[in-house]
Amino acid sequence: MTALVELQDVSVDYAGHGGSVSAVQNVSLTLGENETFGLVGESGCGKTTLSMALMGLLPASARVTGQLLFRGQDLLAMSEAERRQQRGDELSMVFQDPATSLDPTFGIGYQVAETVRAHRRVSRGESKARALALLREVGIPAAESRYADPPHRLSGGMRQRVVMAAALANDPSLLLADEPTTALDVTIQAQVLDLLAELQRKHGTTILLIAHDLGVVAQICDRVGVMYAGQLVEVAPVAELFAAPRHPYTRALLEALPSRGRRGRSLRVIGGQVPDLSDPPSGCRFADRCPHRMDVCATVPPLVDSDSRRRIACWLDPATRATAGLPPVPAAPTPDAPIAVGPS
Amino acid sequence: MTEQSRTVIEQDSVPLLEVEGLVKRFPIRRGLFGSGSVHAVEGVDLQIHAGEVLSLVGESGSGKSTLGMCVTGMSTPTAGRIRFAGEDVALASRRGRADFRRRVQPVFQDPRSSLDPRWPIETTIREPLDAYRVGSSAERTARVAELMDLVGLPRHFAPRQPRELSGGQQQRVAIAAALALRPELLVADEPVSALDVSVQAQILNLLDELRNRLKLALLFIAHDLSVVEHLSDRVAVMYLGRIVETGPVERIFSAPEHPYTRALIDAIPHADPGRKMSRIRLTGEIPSPVNPPSGCRFHPRCPVAVDRCSTEEPQDTQFDEGHSAACHVAAAALAQRGSIISVLSEGATS
Ligand SMILES: Nc1ncnc2c1ncn2[C@@H]1O[C@H](COP(=O)(O)OP(=O)(O)OP(=O)(O)O)[C@@H](O)[C@H]1O
Ligand SMILES: Nc1ncnc2c1ncn2[C@@H]1O[C@H](COP(=O)(O)OP(=O)(O)O)[C@@H](O)[C@H]1O
Ligand code: SF4
Ligand code: SF4
Ligand SMILES: [Mg+2]
Ligand SMILES: [Mg+2]
């Protein structure tokens, strides 16, 4: 896998009134060329913050530390102008709510054409032709006649397609899609996911897909990273993660999902709550809710290669333990041992 | 059979809620569409029995929330009948209607919007008891504690304000308030859609437990079909104001008859990379309910539509006990199965 993006010990803190919020802590992650990487985790665990750090679009109150490399280039060492240039050339974003990305007063075609012109020096005629081609590519029916329609004339699904057309204008190497289908109906979500997968195939774009719906990730991603309270706790190829989740949080998350096999039975719940990130626990952030907590969990477990395909940050994992010179846990719980059953 | 047990059975066979030919239209002003109306609900029949969970599914704009609002009495139907425990709600006396509103309670998607941000949660839970003057003050206080136990809120949370609670805890408060007057039916419109997976699991478990313990019936409006499959006894599928298929949950998910139901089920993204979404996609989007398509409303998007679909509206066909769908093609297939069976049995007798 050729790396497009390499994050090393990336942390993000937001300065605030009540002290700072540690939104992302020591995340290390590599995104390969041509892959679709899913980032999952519950609300507030730092997914958007991490992707915004990559885009260089965090608010002024945020402080980023660590190393962010894009094609080997150090993003934090670049000037604001250089980053803007690079965003225009290589990166694009699609958000949950297409309304926020589109200007309500202009025609959709014009907005896509403007994005084309922002990236390339082309005539108006050429940018219009390219915009039409992009609108057709994302499946806007009768693109010519809809060219001048303002966004509110389109349904949510169609608006999301327009946003994707604009995001493709610069033929990006990395597309960040933050909950792109969360606001859509399942039927339309399936169409948009098909479109993402097709664009990935055709253009070889690397996609970082943020989603809280594990089903969406299971359907279109190659690899998945699980975040909890600002820490990246497990990274694995999609099939392996879903078939045999190893981090206690990943397991709890999957077992909380309703599924055919669990009809008529109660779902697992994770006792307790996500810690307050303005005063996070100093060690493993899942420790309060983890049934396997040990003394060593008061220290942050590093994210290490558990085997050649999977990375885990948990003191139960032999590879994590080895970094601290600890022997394997005598009776490591099997993946299907009961986990985190809290009050319902 | 004794006199008494017979009455019990008869009572039980009267549905708790019976909706017949329900229509709700919203008039719209001149302008973009000229004058006319939004046909949000167009002739819906449904029944819910005590202790039963009926889920209402369908794309947004299909009329689910509007139907829910009519059922809870928050919206007045344009036409049709709603009977609760056998009694026509529209014809009820003032007292009868107040009684209906007590016995049917709504729960909404966003717990924040249904809770007063300035009130401690105990006040929110107690409010319906005060409004309906249930028992003495001491009894109300005791009931609040009981309700908090029931929904799994620690009692020391009583003086807290909503903003001090997580989303799941806020939804518990909303459910506790909805349960205060011992309703028999909850109408829950997307009650877990705004919640994280782990919190959603808590609320689903809670709803399931309430159904078992209190024999509470539930009209569960949802767009997440895996949640629906988990919780429901029966499912009603709605499209552009109509219920196009209704049946027991296992049947609807394993062998749906209506092409729209099939499309919804095929679009579920399973949290199992080995079980990919079906490759067949429903094209296009739900049309405007101001001018619904002629014939079968689904025909412009239907992958198996035939000529008569654009002109002739399909009627409900019963496929099995409690399972019906409105589709020409499915009905024809059923008729054919029937004739094959009769041919086979004729062959056997001769
Ligand atoms: N501008 C900000 N100032 C201070 N804190 C912030 C800011 N933006 C986010 N946070 C905090 O940082 C943490 C991570 O937030 P983030 O938005 O990255 O989470 P997320 O995983 O994207 O969540 P969601 O699934 O809800 O979108 C949260 O605790 C959040 O409250
Ligand atoms: N108060 C209202 N005025 C006008 N139209 C409405 C109103 N409420 C709902 N509608 C319309 O009725 C249709 C059904 O809406 P709704 O019941 O909210 O569907 P669902 O809950 O299935 O998404 C939609 O087209 C919607 O825009
Ligand atoms: S075992 Fe320790 S390190 Fe692993 S998840 Fe539990 S608390 Fe964290
Ligand atoms: S009646 Fe015709 S258009 Fe409607 S669902 Fe059946 S086959 Fe499709
Ligand atoms: Mg986010
Ligand atoms: Mg609704």
PDB file of N, CA, C and O and ligand atoms in Angstrom, chain A residues 231 233 247-249 283-294 296-301 313-317 320, ligand 3:
ATOM      1  N   GLN A 231      -9.430   8.921  21.003  1.00  0.00           N
ATOM      2  CA  GLN A 231      -8.340   7.973  20.744  1.00  0.00           C
ATOM      3  C   GLN A 231      -8.744   6.995  19.649  1.00  0.00           C
ATOM      4  O   GLN A 231      -9.892   6.553  19.588  1.00  0.00           O
ATOM      5  N   VAL A 233      -8.702   3.446  18.581  1.00  0.00           N
ATOM      6  CA  VAL A 233      -8.496   2.251  19.395  1.00  0.00           C
ATOM      7  C   VAL A 233      -8.279   0.974  18.596  1.00  0.00           C
ATOM      8  O   VAL A 233      -7.705   0.015  19.096  1.00  0.00           O
ATOM      9  N   HIS A 247     -10.916  -4.933  20.098  1.00  0.00           N
ATOM     10  CA  HIS A 247     -10.910  -3.958  21.189  1.00  0.00           C
ATOM     11  C   HIS A 247     -12.253  -4.018  21.915  1.00  0.00           C
ATOM     12  O   HIS A 247     -13.297  -4.128  21.264  1.00  0.00           O
ATOM     13  N   PRO A 248     -12.227  -3.973  23.251  1.00  0.00           N
ATOM     14  CA  PRO A 248     -13.500  -4.072  23.986  1.00  0.00           C
ATOM     15  C   PRO A 248     -14.547  -3.045  23.529  1.00  0.00           C
ATOM     16  O   PRO A 248     -15.738  -3.350  23.508  1.00  0.00           O
ATOM     17  N   TYR A 249     -14.116  -1.856  23.130  1.00  0.00           N
ATOM     18  CA  TYR A 249     -15.102  -0.874  22.678  1.00  0.00           C
ATOM     19  C   TYR A 249     -15.697  -1.268  21.331  1.00  0.00           C
ATOM     20  O   TYR A 249     -16.905  -1.167  21.125  1.00  0.00           O
ATOM     21  N   GLY A 283      -5.472   7.654  31.363  1.00  0.00           N
ATOM     22  CA  GLY A 283      -5.010   6.450  30.668  1.00  0.00           C
ATOM     23  C   GLY A 283      -5.900   6.117  29.495  1.00  0.00           C
ATOM     24  O   GLY A 283      -6.232   6.975  28.690  1.00  0.00           O
ATOM     25  N   CYS A 284      -6.269   4.851  29.399  1.00  0.00           N
ATOM     26  CA  CYS A 284      -7.212   4.431  28.360  1.00  0.00           C
ATOM     27  C   CYS A 284      -8.538   5.130  28.635  1.00  0.00           C
ATOM     28  O   CYS A 284      -9.071   5.057  29.731  1.00  0.00           O
ATOM     29  N   ARG A 285      -9.069   5.798  27.621  1.00  0.00           N
ATOM     30  CA  ARG A 285     -10.272   6.588  27.857  1.00  0.00           C
ATOM     31  C   ARG A 285     -11.529   5.726  27.965  1.00  0.00           C
ATOM     32  O   ARG A 285     -12.583   6.219  28.339  1.00  0.00           O
ATOM     33  N   PHE A 286     -11.412   4.471  27.638  1.00  0.00           N
ATOM     34  CA  PHE A 286     -12.568   3.581  27.749  1.00  0.00           C
ATOM     35  C   PHE A 286     -12.609   2.903  29.123  1.00  0.00           C
ATOM     36  O   PHE A 286     -13.568   2.204  29.458  1.00  0.00           O
ATOM     37  N   ALA A 287     -11.582   3.132  29.928  1.00  0.00           N
ATOM     38  CA  ALA A 287     -11.398   2.369  31.169  1.00  0.00           C
ATOM     39  C   ALA A 287     -12.629   2.366  32.086  1.00  0.00           C
ATOM     40  O   ALA A 287     -13.007   1.322  32.606  1.00  0.00           O
ATOM     41  N   ASP A 288     -13.282   3.515  32.246  1.00  0.00           N
ATOM     42  CA  ASP A 288     -14.450   3.603  33.128  1.00  0.00           C
ATOM     43  C   ASP A 288     -15.555   2.629  32.765  1.00  0.00           C
ATOM     44  O   ASP A 288     -16.359   2.250  33.603  1.00  0.00           O
ATOM     45  N   ARG A 289     -15.624   2.304  31.490  1.00  0.00           N
ATOM     46  CA  ARG A 289     -16.747   1.490  31.015  1.00  0.00           C
ATOM     47  C   ARG A 289     -16.288   0.090  30.638  1.00  0.00           C
ATOM     48  O   ARG A 289     -17.082  -0.705  30.153  1.00  0.00           O
ATOM     49  N   CYS A 290     -15.009  -0.193  30.821  1.00  0.00           N
ATOM     50  CA  CYS A 290     -14.461  -1.446  30.330  1.00  0.00           C
ATOM     51  C   CYS A 290     -14.484  -2.522  31.414  1.00  0.00           C
ATOM     52  O   CYS A 290     -13.988  -2.309  32.519  1.00  0.00           O
ATOM     53  N   PRO A 291     -15.059  -3.674  31.115  1.00  0.00           N
ATOM     54  CA  PRO A 291     -15.135  -4.744  32.116  1.00  0.00           C
ATOM     55  C   PRO A 291     -13.786  -5.421  32.346  1.00  0.00           C
ATOM     56  O   PRO A 291     -13.643  -6.202  33.287  1.00  0.00           O
ATOM     57  N   HIS A 292     -12.810  -5.156  31.500  1.00  0.00           N
ATOM     58  CA  HIS A 292     -11.514  -5.831  31.630  1.00  0.00           C
ATOM     59  C   HIS A 292     -10.444  -4.941  32.234  1.00  0.00           C
ATOM     60  O   HIS A 292      -9.266  -5.274  32.200  1.00  0.00           O
ATOM     61  N   ARG A 293     -10.851  -3.792  32.743  1.00  0.00           N
ATOM     62  CA  ARG A 293      -9.863  -2.822  33.217  1.00  0.00           C
ATOM     63  C   ARG A 293      -8.874  -3.419  34.218  1.00  0.00           C
ATOM     64  O   ARG A 293      -9.247  -4.172  35.099  1.00  0.00           O
ATOM     65  N   MET A 294      -7.607  -3.037  34.025  1.00  0.00           N
ATOM     66  CA  MET A 294      -6.541  -3.501  34.930  1.00  0.00           C
ATOM     67  C   MET A 294      -5.767  -2.274  35.423  1.00  0.00           C
ATOM     68  O   MET A 294      -6.000  -1.164  34.924  1.00  0.00           O
ATOM     69  N   VAL A 296      -2.805  -1.382  34.790  1.00  0.00           N
ATOM     70  CA  VAL A 296      -1.992  -0.784  33.736  1.00  0.00           C
ATOM     71  C   VAL A 296      -2.822   0.140  32.829  1.00  0.00           C
ATOM     72  O   VAL A 296      -2.289   1.018  32.153  1.00  0.00           O
ATOM     73  N   CYS A 297      -4.143  -0.016  32.850  1.00  0.00           N
ATOM     74  CA  CYS A 297      -5.005   0.796  31.982  1.00  0.00           C
ATOM     75  C   CYS A 297      -4.988   2.276  32.361  1.00  0.00           C
ATOM     76  O   CYS A 297      -5.490   3.119  31.613  1.00  0.00           O
ATOM     77  N   ALA A 298      -4.406   2.588  33.514  1.00  0.00           N
ATOM     78  CA  ALA A 298      -4.257   3.993  33.887  1.00  0.00           C
ATOM     79  C   ALA A 298      -3.197   4.681  33.025  1.00  0.00           C
ATOM     80  O   ALA A 298      -3.021   5.896  33.075  1.00  0.00           O
ATOM     81  N   THR A 299      -2.476   3.903  32.238  1.00  0.00           N
ATOM     82  CA  THR A 299      -1.524   4.450  31.264  1.00  0.00           C
ATOM     83  C   THR A 299      -2.154   4.316  29.887  1.00  0.00           C
ATOM     84  O   THR A 299      -2.805   3.315  29.612  1.00  0.00           O
ATOM     85  N   VAL A 300      -1.945   5.317  29.010  1.00  0.00           N
ATOM     86  CA  VAL A 300      -2.523   5.243  27.668  1.00  0.00           C
ATOM     87  C   VAL A 300      -1.920   4.060  26.913  1.00  0.00           C
ATOM     88  O   VAL A 300      -0.702   3.975  26.775  1.00  0.00           O
ATOM     89  N   PRO A 301      -2.741   3.122  26.430  1.00  0.00           N
ATOM     90  CA  PRO A 301      -2.179   2.026  25.645  1.00  0.00           C
ATOM     91  C   PRO A 301      -1.809   2.539  24.249  1.00  0.00           C
ATOM     92  O   PRO A 301      -2.620   3.197  23.610  1.00  0.00           O
ATOM     93  N   ALA A 313      -5.143  -0.616  20.310  1.00  0.00           N
ATOM     94  CA  ALA A 313      -4.624   0.071  21.484  1.00  0.00           C
ATOM     95  C   ALA A 313      -5.385  -0.433  22.694  1.00  0.00           C
ATOM     96  O   ALA A 313      -6.424   0.097  23.044  1.00  0.00           O
ATOM     97  N   CYS A 314      -4.912  -1.492  23.283  1.00  0.00           N
ATOM     98  CA  CYS A 314      -5.579  -2.053  24.460  1.00  0.00           C
ATOM     99  C   CYS A 314      -4.587  -2.913  25.213  1.00  0.00           C
ATOM    100  O   CYS A 314      -3.889  -3.736  24.614  1.00  0.00           O
ATOM    101  N   TRP A 315      -4.571  -2.752  26.530  1.00  0.00           N
ATOM    102  CA  TRP A 315      -3.611  -3.500  27.339  1.00  0.00           C
ATOM    103  C   TRP A 315      -3.925  -4.990  27.417  1.00  0.00           C
ATOM    104  O   TRP A 315      -3.192  -5.745  28.044  1.00  0.00           O
ATOM    105  N   LEU A 316      -5.016  -5.421  26.816  1.00  0.00           N
ATOM    106  CA  LEU A 316      -5.283  -6.860  26.753  1.00  0.00           C
ATOM    107  C   LEU A 316      -4.504  -7.499  25.621  1.00  0.00           C
ATOM    108  O   LEU A 316      -4.271  -8.699  25.607  1.00  0.00           O
ATOM    109  N   ASP A 317      -4.153  -6.663  24.622  1.00  0.00           N
ATOM    110  CA  ASP A 317      -3.540  -7.212  23.427  1.00  0.00           C
ATOM    111  C   ASP A 317      -2.052  -7.502  23.668  1.00  0.00           C
ATOM    112  O   ASP A 317      -1.320  -6.645  24.162  1.00  0.00           O
ATOM    113  N   THR A 320       0.395  -4.846  22.396  1.00  0.00           N
ATOM    114  CA  THR A 320       0.408  -3.619  23.194  1.00  0.00           C
ATOM    115  C   THR A 320       1.190  -3.870  24.482  1.00  0.00           C
ATOM    116  O   THR A 320       2.000  -3.055  24.908  1.00  0.00           O
TER     117      THR A 320
HETATM  118  S1  SF4 C   3      -8.539  -3.480  28.925  1.00  0.00           S
HETATM  119 FE1  SF4 C   3      -7.681  -1.577  29.592  1.00  0.00          FE
HETATM  120  S2  SF4 C   3      -6.723  -0.717  27.788  1.00  0.00           S
HETATM  121 FE2  SF4 C   3      -8.114  -2.299  27.080  1.00  0.00          FE
HETATM  122  S3  SF4 C   3      -9.978  -1.202  26.644  1.00  0.00           S
HETATM  123 FE3  SF4 C   3     -10.150  -1.991  28.724  1.00  0.00          FE
HETATM  124  S4  SF4 C   3      -9.456  -0.302  29.969  1.00  0.00           S
HETATM  125 FE4  SF4 C   3      -8.752   0.121  27.908  1.00  0.00          FE
END
